[in-house]
CSV table of C-alpha atoms in Angstrom, one decimal:
chain,number,residue,atom,x,y,z
A,206,ALA,CA,32.9,122.3,92.0
A,207,ALA,CA,29.2,121.8,92.6
A,208,PRO,CA,27.0,124.9,92.5
A,209,GLY,CA,27.1,126.7,95.8
A,210,ALA,CA,30.1,124.7,97.0
A,211,ALA,CA,33.1,126.6,98.5
A,212,PRO,CA,36.2,126.4,96.4
A,213,ALA,CA,39.0,124.2,97.8
A,214,PRO,CA,42.0,125.9,99.5
A,215,GLY,CA,44.6,126.9,97.0
A,216,LEU,CA,42.0,127.6,94.3
A,217,GLY,CA,41.1,131.1,95.2
A,218,ALA,CA,39.5,130.5,98.6
A,219,SER,CA,40.7,132.4,101.6
A,220,VAL,CA,41.7,130.4,104.6
A,221,VAL,CA,40.6,131.8,108.0
A,222,LEU,CA,42.5,130.7,111.0
A,223,VAL,CA,40.3,130.7,114.1
A,224,ALA,CA,42.1,130.6,117.5
A,225,PRO,CA,40.5,128.2,120.0
A,226,ALA,CA,39.3,129.4,123.3
A,227,PRO,CA,42.1,129.5,125.8
A,228,PRO,CA,41.9,126.9,128.7
A,229,PRO,CA,41.0,128.3,132.0
A,230,ARG,CA,44.0,129.5,134.1
A,231,VAL,CA,44.4,127.7,137.3
A,232,ALA,CA,47.3,128.3,139.7
A,233,PRO,CA,49.5,125.1,139.7
A,234,PRO,CA,50.1,123.4,143.0
A,235,ALA,CA,53.4,124.2,144.6
A,236,VAL,CA,55.7,121.4,145.8
A,237,THR,CA,59.0,121.3,147.7
A,238,PHE,CA,62.2,119.9,146.3
A,239,ASP,CA,61.8,116.6,148.0
A,240,GLU,CA,58.2,116.3,147.0
A,241,ALA,CA,59.0,116.8,143.4
A,242,VAL,CA,61.8,114.2,143.4
A,243,HIS,CA,59.6,111.7,145.3
A,244,ARG,CA,56.7,112.2,142.9
A,245,ALA,CA,59.0,111.7,139.9
A,246,LEU,CA,60.4,108.5,141.3
A,247,ALA,CA,56.8,107.2,142.0
A,248,ARG,CA,55.0,108.4,138.9
A,249,ASN,CA,57.5,109.1,136.1
A,250,PRO,CA,56.9,106.6,133.3
A,251,THR,CA,60.6,106.0,132.9
A,252,ALA,CA,60.9,105.0,136.5
A,253,LEU,CA,57.8,102.9,136.3
A,254,VAL,CA,59.2,101.1,133.2
A,255,ALA,CA,62.4,100.3,135.2
A,256,ARG,CA,60.3,98.9,138.0
A,257,GLN,CA,58.5,96.7,135.5
A,258,GLU,CA,61.9,95.5,134.3
A,259,VAL,CA,62.7,94.3,137.8
A,260,GLU,CA,59.3,92.4,137.9
A,261,ARG,CA,60.2,90.9,134.5
A,262,ALA,CA,63.5,89.7,135.8
A,263,ARG,CA,61.8,88.2,138.8
A,264,ALA,CA,59.4,86.4,136.4
A,265,LEU,CA,62.4,85.1,134.4
A,266,LEU,CA,63.9,83.8,137.6
A,267,TRP,CA,60.9,81.6,138.2
A,268,GLU,CA,61.0,80.5,134.6
A,269,GLY,CA,64.6,79.4,135.0
A,270,ALA,CA,63.9,77.7,138.3
A,271,SER,CA,61.3,75.4,136.6
A,272,ALA,CA,64.1,73.4,134.9
A,273,SER,CA,65.8,72.7,138.3
A,274,LEU,CA,62.7,71.7,140.3
A,275,PRO,CA,60.5,68.6,140.3
A,276,ASN,CA,57.7,68.5,137.8
A,277,LEU,CA,54.5,66.7,138.6
A,278,THR,CA,51.9,66.1,135.9
A,279,ALA,CA,48.6,64.2,135.7
A,280,GLY,CA,47.0,62.9,132.6
A,281,GLY,CA,44.3,60.7,131.3
A,282,SER,CA,43.0,59.1,128.1
A,283,ARG,CA,40.1,57.1,126.8
A,284,THR,CA,40.4,54.9,123.7
A,285,ILE,CA,37.3,53.5,121.9
A,286,LEU,CA,38.0,51.0,119.1
A,287,ASP,CA,35.6,49.6,116.5
A,288,ALA,CA,35.9,46.3,118.2
A,289,ALA,CA,38.0,44.5,120.8
A,290,ARG,CA,41.2,42.9,119.7
A,291,ALA,CA,41.3,39.2,120.6
A,292,LEU,CA,43.3,36.1,119.8
A,293,PRO,CA,41.8,33.3,117.8
A,294,ASN,CA,41.0,31.4,121.0
A,295,GLY,CA,38.9,34.3,122.1
A,296,VAL,CA,41.3,35.9,124.7
A,297,VAL,CA,40.9,39.6,124.5
A,298,ILE,CA,44.1,41.5,124.2
A,299,ILE,CA,42.9,45.0,124.0
A,300,ALA,CA,39.4,45.9,125.2
A,301,ARG,CA,37.1,48.0,122.9
A,302,ASP,CA,36.8,50.7,125.6
A,303,THR,CA,40.0,51.5,127.5
A,304,SER,CA,40.7,54.3,130.0
A,305,LEU,CA,44.1,55.2,131.4
A,306,GLU,CA,44.9,57.7,134.2
A,307,ASP,CA,48.5,58.4,135.2
A,308,LEU,CA,50.5,60.6,137.6
A,309,ASN,CA,54.1,61.4,136.6
A,310,LEU,CA,56.8,62.9,138.8
A,311,SER,CA,60.0,64.1,137.1
A,312,VAL,CA,63.0,65.1,139.3
A,313,PRO,CA,66.3,66.5,137.9
A,314,LEU,CA,68.9,64.5,140.0
A,315,LEU,CA,72.0,65.9,138.2
A,316,ALA,CA,71.5,69.0,136.2
A,317,PRO,CA,74.5,71.4,136.8
A,318,SER,CA,73.6,73.6,133.7
A,319,SER,CA,70.1,74.2,134.9
A,320,TRP,CA,71.2,74.8,138.5
A,321,PHE,CA,73.7,77.4,137.4
A,322,ALA,CA,71.2,79.0,135.1
A,323,TRP,CA,68.9,79.5,138.2
A,324,VAL,CA,71.8,81.2,140.0
A,325,HIS,CA,72.4,83.4,137.0
A,326,ARG,CA,68.8,84.5,137.0
A,327,HIS,CA,69.2,85.6,140.6
A,328,GLN,CA,72.2,87.7,139.6
A,329,SER,CA,70.3,89.1,136.6
A,330,LEU,CA,67.5,90.1,139.1
A,331,ASP,CA,70.2,91.9,141.2
A,332,ALA,CA,71.4,93.7,138.1
A,333,ALA,CA,67.8,94.7,137.2
A,334,ARG,CA,67.4,96.2,140.6
A,335,ALA,CA,70.6,98.2,140.2
A,336,GLY,CA,69.4,99.3,136.8
A,337,GLU,CA,66.2,100.5,138.4
A,338,ALA,CA,68.3,102.6,140.8
A,339,GLU,CA,70.3,103.9,137.9
A,340,VAL,CA,67.1,105.1,136.2
A,341,HIS,CA,66.0,106.6,139.5
A,342,ARG,CA,69.2,108.6,139.6
A,343,THR,CA,68.7,110.0,136.1
A,344,VAL,CA,65.1,110.9,136.8
A,345,ALA,CA,65.9,112.5,140.1
A,346,VAL,CA,68.7,114.6,138.6
A,347,ALA,CA,66.5,115.7,135.8
A,348,THR,CA,63.7,116.6,138.2
A,349,ALA,CA,66.1,118.6,140.4
A,350,GLN,CA,67.3,120.6,137.4
A,351,SER,CA,63.7,121.2,136.3
A,352,PHE,CA,62.8,122.3,139.9
A,353,LEU,CA,65.7,124.8,139.7
A,354,ALA,CA,64.6,126.0,136.3
A,355,VAL,CA,61.2,126.9,137.8
A,356,LEU,CA,62.8,128.8,140.6
A,357,ALA,CA,65.1,130.6,138.1
A,358,SER,CA,62.0,131.5,136.0
A,359,GLN,CA,60.3,132.9,139.1
A,360,ASP,CA,63.3,135.1,139.9
A,361,VAL,CA,63.5,136.3,136.3
A,362,LEU,CA,59.8,137.1,136.3
A,363,ARG,CA,60.1,139.0,139.7
A,364,VAL,CA,63.0,141.0,138.4
A,365,ALA,CA,61.2,141.8,135.1
A,366,ARG,CA,58.1,143.0,136.9
A,367,SER,CA,60.2,145.2,139.2
A,368,ALA,CA,61.9,146.6,136.1
A,369,LEU,CA,58.4,147.2,134.6
A,370,ASP,CA,57.4,149.1,137.7
A,371,THR,CA,60.5,151.3,137.5
A,372,ALA,CA,59.9,151.9,133.7
A,373,ARG,CA,56.3,152.7,134.4
A,374,ALA,CA,57.2,155.2,137.1
A,375,HIS,CA,59.8,156.8,134.8
A,376,HIS,CA,57.2,157.0,132.0
A,377,ASP,CA,54.6,158.7,134.4
A,378,TYR,CA,57.2,161.1,135.5
A,379,ALA,CA,58.2,162.0,131.9
A,380,VAL,CA,54.5,162.6,131.0
A,381,GLU,CA,54.1,164.9,134.1
A,382,ARG,CA,57.3,166.8,133.2
A,383,ARG,CA,56.0,167.4,129.7
A,384,ARG,CA,52.6,168.5,130.9
A,385,GLY,CA,54.4,171.0,133.3
A,386,GLY,CA,56.5,172.3,130.5
A,387,LEU,CA,59.8,171.0,131.7
A,388,GLY,CA,60.0,167.8,129.6
A,389,THR,CA,60.0,167.1,125.9
A,390,ALA,CA,58.1,164.7,123.6
A,391,LEU,CA,61.4,162.9,123.0
A,392,ASP,CA,61.7,162.2,126.7
A,393,GLU,CA,58.2,160.9,126.9
A,394,LEU,CA,58.7,158.6,123.8
A,395,ARG,CA,62.0,157.2,125.2
A,396,ALA,CA,60.3,156.4,128.4
A,397,GLU,CA,57.3,154.8,126.6
A,398,GLN,CA,59.7,152.7,124.5
A,399,GLU,CA,61.5,151.4,127.6
A,400,LEU,CA,58.1,150.7,129.3
A,401,ALA,CA,57.1,148.6,126.2
A,402,ALA,CA,60.4,146.8,126.2
A,403,SER,CA,60.1,146.0,129.9
A,404,ASP,CA,56.5,144.8,129.4
A,405,VAL,CA,57.7,142.5,126.6
A,406,GLN,CA,60.3,141.0,129.0
A,407,VAL,CA,57.6,140.4,131.6
A,408,GLU,CA,55.5,138.5,129.1
A,409,GLN,CA,58.5,136.4,128.0
A,410,ALA,CA,59.5,135.6,131.5
A,411,ALA,CA,55.9,134.6,132.3
A,412,GLN,CA,55.9,132.2,129.3
A,413,ALA,CA,59.2,130.7,130.3
A,414,LEU,CA,57.8,130.2,133.8
A,415,THR,CA,54.8,128.4,132.3
A,416,GLN,CA,57.0,126.2,130.3
A,417,ALA,CA,59.2,125.3,133.2
A,418,ARG,CA,56.3,124.5,135.4
A,419,GLU,CA,54.9,122.2,132.6
A,420,ALA,CA,58.2,120.4,132.3
A,421,LEU,CA,58.4,119.9,136.0
A,422,GLY,CA,54.8,118.4,136.0
A,423,VAL,CA,55.7,116.0,133.2
A,424,LEU,CA,58.8,114.8,135.0
A,425,ALA,CA,56.9,114.4,138.2
A,426,GLY,CA,54.2,112.3,136.4
A,427,ASP,CA,51.4,114.8,137.2
A,428,ASP,CA,48.6,115.7,134.8
A,429,GLY,CA,49.3,119.3,135.1
A,430,PRO,CA,52.0,121.9,135.9
A,431,LEU,CA,53.8,122.1,139.1
A,432,ASP,CA,55.3,125.1,140.8
A,433,ALA,CA,58.4,125.1,143.0
A,434,ASP,CA,58.0,126.0,146.6
A,435,GLY,CA,61.1,127.2,148.3
A,436,PRO,CA,64.8,126.6,147.7
A,437,PRO,CA,66.2,123.0,147.5
A,438,PRO,CA,67.8,121.7,150.7
A,439,LEU,CA,71.2,121.0,149.2
A,440,ALA,CA,73.8,119.7,151.7
A,441,PRO,CA,77.5,120.6,151.3
A,442,LEU,CA,79.7,118.0,149.7
A,443,SER,CA,81.3,115.6,152.2
A,444,GLY,CA,83.6,113.7,149.8
A,445,VAL,CA,83.9,111.8,146.5
A,446,GLU,CA,82.4,108.3,146.6
A,447,LEU,CA,82.1,107.1,143.0
A,448,GLU,CA,81.0,103.6,144.2
A,449,ARG,CA,77.9,105.1,145.6
A,450,ARG,CA,76.7,106.2,142.2
A,451,ASP,CA,73.7,104.1,141.1
A,452,ASP,CA,75.0,103.9,137.5
A,453,VAL,CA,78.4,102.5,138.8
A,454,ARG,CA,76.6,100.0,140.9
A,455,ALA,CA,74.4,98.9,138.0
A,456,ALA,CA,77.4,98.5,135.7
A,457,ARG,CA,79.3,96.4,138.3
A,458,ALA,CA,76.2,94.2,138.9
A,459,ARG,CA,75.9,93.6,135.1
A,460,ALA,CA,79.6,92.8,134.9
A,461,TYR,CA,79.5,90.5,137.8
A,462,ALA,CA,76.5,88.6,136.3
A,463,ALA,CA,78.2,88.4,132.9
A,464,ASP,CA,81.4,87.1,134.5
A,465,GLN,CA,79.7,84.4,136.5
A,466,VAL,CA,77.8,83.2,133.4
A,467,ALA,CA,81.1,82.9,131.6
A,468,ARG,CA,82.9,81.1,134.5
A,469,ASP,CA,80.1,78.6,134.8
A,470,SER,CA,80.2,77.6,131.1
A,471,TRP,CA,81.9,74.3,132.2
A,472,ALA,CA,78.5,73.1,133.5
A,473,ASP,CA,77.3,72.6,129.9
A,474,TRP,CA,79.8,69.7,129.6
A,475,ILE,CA,78.4,67.8,132.5
A,476,PRO,CA,75.9,65.0,131.9
A,477,THR,CA,72.4,65.2,133.3
A,478,VAL,CA,70.5,62.6,135.2
A,479,LEU,CA,66.7,62.7,135.3
A,480,GLY,CA,64.6,60.5,137.5
A,481,THR,CA,60.9,59.8,136.7
A,482,ALA,CA,58.2,58.0,138.7
A,483,GLU,CA,54.9,57.1,137.3
A,484,ALA,CA,51.7,55.6,138.8
A,485,PHE,CA,48.9,54.5,136.6
A,486,HIS,CA,45.5,53.0,136.5
A,487,GLN,CA,44.2,51.2,133.3
A,488,ASN,CA,40.7,49.9,133.0
A,489,PRO,CA,40.4,47.2,131.8
A,490,PRO,CA,43.9,45.8,132.3
A,491,SER,CA,45.7,44.1,129.4
A,492,LEU,CA,48.1,41.4,129.0
A,493,THR,CA,51.1,43.8,129.4
A,494,THR,CA,49.5,46.4,131.7
A,495,PRO,CA,47.9,45.6,135.0
A,496,LEU,CA,44.9,47.4,136.5
A,497,ASN,CA,47.2,49.5,138.8
A,498,GLY,CA,50.9,49.9,138.6
A,499,TRP,CA,53.9,52.1,138.8
A,500,GLN,CA,57.3,52.4,137.2
A,501,VAL,CA,60.6,54.3,138.0
A,502,GLN,CA,63.1,55.4,135.4
A,503,LEU,CA,66.5,57.0,135.4
A,504,VAL,CA,67.6,58.8,132.2
A,505,LEU,CA,71.3,59.7,131.7
A,506,SER,CA,72.0,62.2,128.9
A,507,PHE,CA,75.5,63.1,127.8
A,508,PRO,CA,75.9,65.0,124.5
A,509,LEU,CA,79.0,63.8,122.9
A,510,PHE,CA,78.9,66.1,119.8
A,511,ASP,CA,76.8,69.2,119.3
A,512,GLY,CA,78.3,70.7,116.3
A,513,GLY,CA,80.4,73.3,118.3
A,514,LEU,CA,77.3,74.8,120.1
A,515,ARG,CA,78.8,74.7,123.6
A,516,ILE,CA,82.1,76.1,122.4
A,517,GLY,CA,80.4,79.0,120.6
A,518,GLN,CA,78.2,79.7,123.7
A,519,GLY,CA,81.3,79.7,125.9
A,520,ARG,CA,83.1,82.2,123.6
A,521,GLU,CA,80.1,84.4,123.4
A,522,ARG,CA,79.8,84.6,127.2
A,523,ASP,CA,83.5,85.4,127.5
A,524,ALA,CA,83.1,88.2,125.1
A,525,LEU,CA,80.0,89.6,127.0
A,526,ALA,CA,82.0,89.4,130.2
A,527,ALA,CA,85.0,91.3,128.7
A,528,GLU,CA,82.6,93.9,127.3
A,529,SER,CA,80.9,94.4,130.7
A,530,SER,CA,84.3,94.8,132.4
A,531,LEU,CA,85.4,97.4,129.8
A,532,GLN,CA,82.1,99.3,130.3
A,533,VAL,CA,82.8,99.5,134.0
A,534,GLU,CA,86.3,100.9,133.4
A,535,ALA,CA,84.9,103.5,130.9
A,536,LEU,CA,82.1,104.5,133.3
A,537,LEU,CA,84.6,105.0,136.1
A,538,ARG,CA,86.8,107.1,133.9
A,539,GLN,CA,83.8,109.1,132.8
A,540,ALA,CA,82.6,109.5,136.4
A,541,SER,CA,86.0,110.8,137.5
A,542,SER,CA,85.9,113.3,134.6
A,543,GLU,CA,82.4,114.4,135.6
A,544,VAL,CA,83.7,115.0,139.1
A,545,ARG,CA,86.6,117.2,137.9
A,546,THR,CA,84.3,119.0,135.4
A,547,THR,CA,81.5,119.7,137.9
A,548,TRP,CA,84.0,120.9,140.5
A,549,GLU,CA,85.3,123.4,138.0
A,550,ALA,CA,81.8,124.4,137.0
A,551,LEU,CA,80.7,125.0,140.6
A,552,GLU,CA,83.8,127.2,141.2
A,553,HIS,CA,83.2,129.2,138.0
A,554,ALA,CA,79.5,129.4,138.8
A,555,ARG,CA,80.1,130.8,142.3
A,556,ALA,CA,82.6,133.4,140.9
A,557,ALA,CA,80.1,134.3,138.1
A,558,ALA,CA,77.3,134.8,140.7
A,559,ALA,CA,79.4,137.0,142.8
A,560,SER,CA,80.5,139.2,139.9
A,561,SER,CA,76.9,139.3,138.6
A,562,ARG,CA,75.7,140.4,142.1
A,563,ARG,CA,78.3,143.1,142.2
A,564,GLY,CA,77.3,144.2,138.7
A,565,ALA,CA,73.6,144.2,139.6
A,566,ASP,CA,74.3,146.3,142.7
A,567,ALA,CA,76.4,148.8,140.7
A,568,ALA,CA,73.7,149.0,137.9
A,569,ALA,CA,71.0,149.6,140.5
A,570,SER,CA,73.1,152.4,142.1
A,571,ALA,CA,73.7,153.9,138.6
A,572,LEU,CA,70.0,153.8,137.9
A,573,ASP,CA,69.3,155.8,141.2
A,574,LEU,CA,72.0,158.4,140.3
A,575,ALA,CA,70.7,158.7,136.7
A,576,THR,CA,67.1,159.2,137.9
A,577,THR,CA,68.1,161.8,140.5
A,578,ALA,CA,70.2,163.6,137.9
A,579,PHE,CA,67.3,163.6,135.4
A,580,GLN,CA,64.9,165.0,138.0
A,581,ALA,CA,67.5,167.7,138.8
A,582,GLY,CA,67.9,168.5,135.1
A,583,THR,CA,71.6,167.5,134.8
A,584,ALA,CA,70.9,164.3,132.9
A,585,THR,CA,68.8,163.4,129.9
A,586,SER,CA,66.1,160.8,129.6
A,587,LEU,CA,68.4,158.8,127.4
A,588,ASP,CA,70.7,158.3,130.4
A,589,VAL,CA,67.9,157.1,132.5
A,590,VAL,CA,66.7,154.7,129.8
A,591,ASP,CA,70.2,153.3,129.4
A,592,ALA,CA,70.5,152.9,133.2
A,593,GLU,CA,67.1,151.1,133.4
A,594,LYS,CA,68.2,148.6,130.6
A,595,THR,CA,71.5,148.0,132.3
A,596,ALA,CA,69.9,147.5,135.7
A,597,ARG,CA,67.2,145.2,134.4
A,598,ASP,CA,69.7,143.0,132.4
A,599,SER,CA,72.2,143.0,135.3
A,600,ALA,CA,69.5,141.9,137.8
A,601,ILE,CA,68.3,139.2,135.6
A,602,ALA,CA,71.8,138.0,135.0
A,603,ALA,CA,72.4,138.0,138.8
A,604,VAL,CA,69.4,135.8,139.6
A,605,ILE,CA,70.2,133.4,136.8
A,606,ALA,CA,73.8,133.1,138.0
A,607,ALA,CA,72.6,132.5,141.5
A,608,ARG,CA,70.4,129.6,140.4
A,609,GLY,CA,73.3,128.5,138.3
A,610,VAL,CA,75.3,127.8,141.5
A,611,GLN,CA,72.6,125.5,142.7
A,612,SER,CA,72.4,123.7,139.4
A,613,ALA,CA,76.1,123.2,139.4
A,614,LEU,CA,75.9,121.9,142.9
A,615,VAL,CA,73.3,119.3,141.9
A,616,ASP,CA,75.5,118.1,139.1
A,617,LEU,CA,78.4,117.8,141.5
A,618,LEU,CA,76.4,115.9,144.1
A,619,ALA,CA,75.2,113.6,141.4
A,620,ALA,CA,78.7,113.1,140.0
A,621,THR,CA,80.2,112.3,143.4
A,622,GLY,CA,77.5,109.9,144.4
A,623,HIS,CA,75.6,112.0,147.0
A,624,PHE,CA,72.5,112.7,145.0
A,625,PRO,CA,69.9,111.2,145.0
């Protein structure tokens, strides 16, 4: 190393990690359930990409239409020779300087293959629109679950803060008892340990809430976190309608488009007839081309042998149509399984929420009894600490179970075709 230079890391130098300054804390804006879903559908990059896929399908539609519509072109040229071309008798055949302007119209009079391709592009556009709706469904469900995660984190943080207040009150009471000669140092230390544990849970719950807010902001396409405002307006289930699911509609649209392409493969064996009309102006005229003129032409094209290209294309289309049909069957089977699974999940979530609520109420009552007994001198601080832990954990489990019912309901509504 050069004189005065600091040694490289790993060669005896000490590496000092300097924490950057924390960003300023700003309360995130609160949105309702509907606002969060609408923002996600309007701003989420995945939803925006699906929208561009629809625009791409619309562009491909116009590209395919060009082969079935008339084509009008205009052209011109100027030719300068080293000298005019003339016969021995001096008659000029080709002038030294010749200009030619022409206008050409080409019309496909008989082109079944191109016509059907145009129709198929229309069907592909419909499938792309259905695919966009399928992406919207995925984004909406993910946003709804993220919204519920924010609400659950809010509930957990509220319960953790309430438990912290209880632990702080117990700690203050233990300190006062010791100062009054009624308590012991052990009682005070136990209360302090429970206060520290409750404080840790508050910090962990606050961090979880921050992460949930950030996740909701990312899904909604915002540049910052979003907070949840109020419970989601989830309507009760009114029936199972798998055909309303956007993914089922998209799969059926793709299968229908693939089936139509396979059915119309016979158009590749039909000859094509192309009509052209051309008007021109050549100056100066020649022996074979007048100054102004026009010509009309009909071109018949009928491929007799193409090396098996059309046969291979037809078989490929048949295979794609069969694959699409099998995918629809598999999706319907999976959708039916999701309905049964989410029904069971909702019933179990409701039962778990009810049990958790009963357990939380019982734990809260036990904490009140333990506190009263401790103040009366018939219970130890250990009994109070254990009751505080149980009450805190039971309350957190109860709020999580309650939000779990809403999460299961969202999954059920999505599985049955009622959300979004």
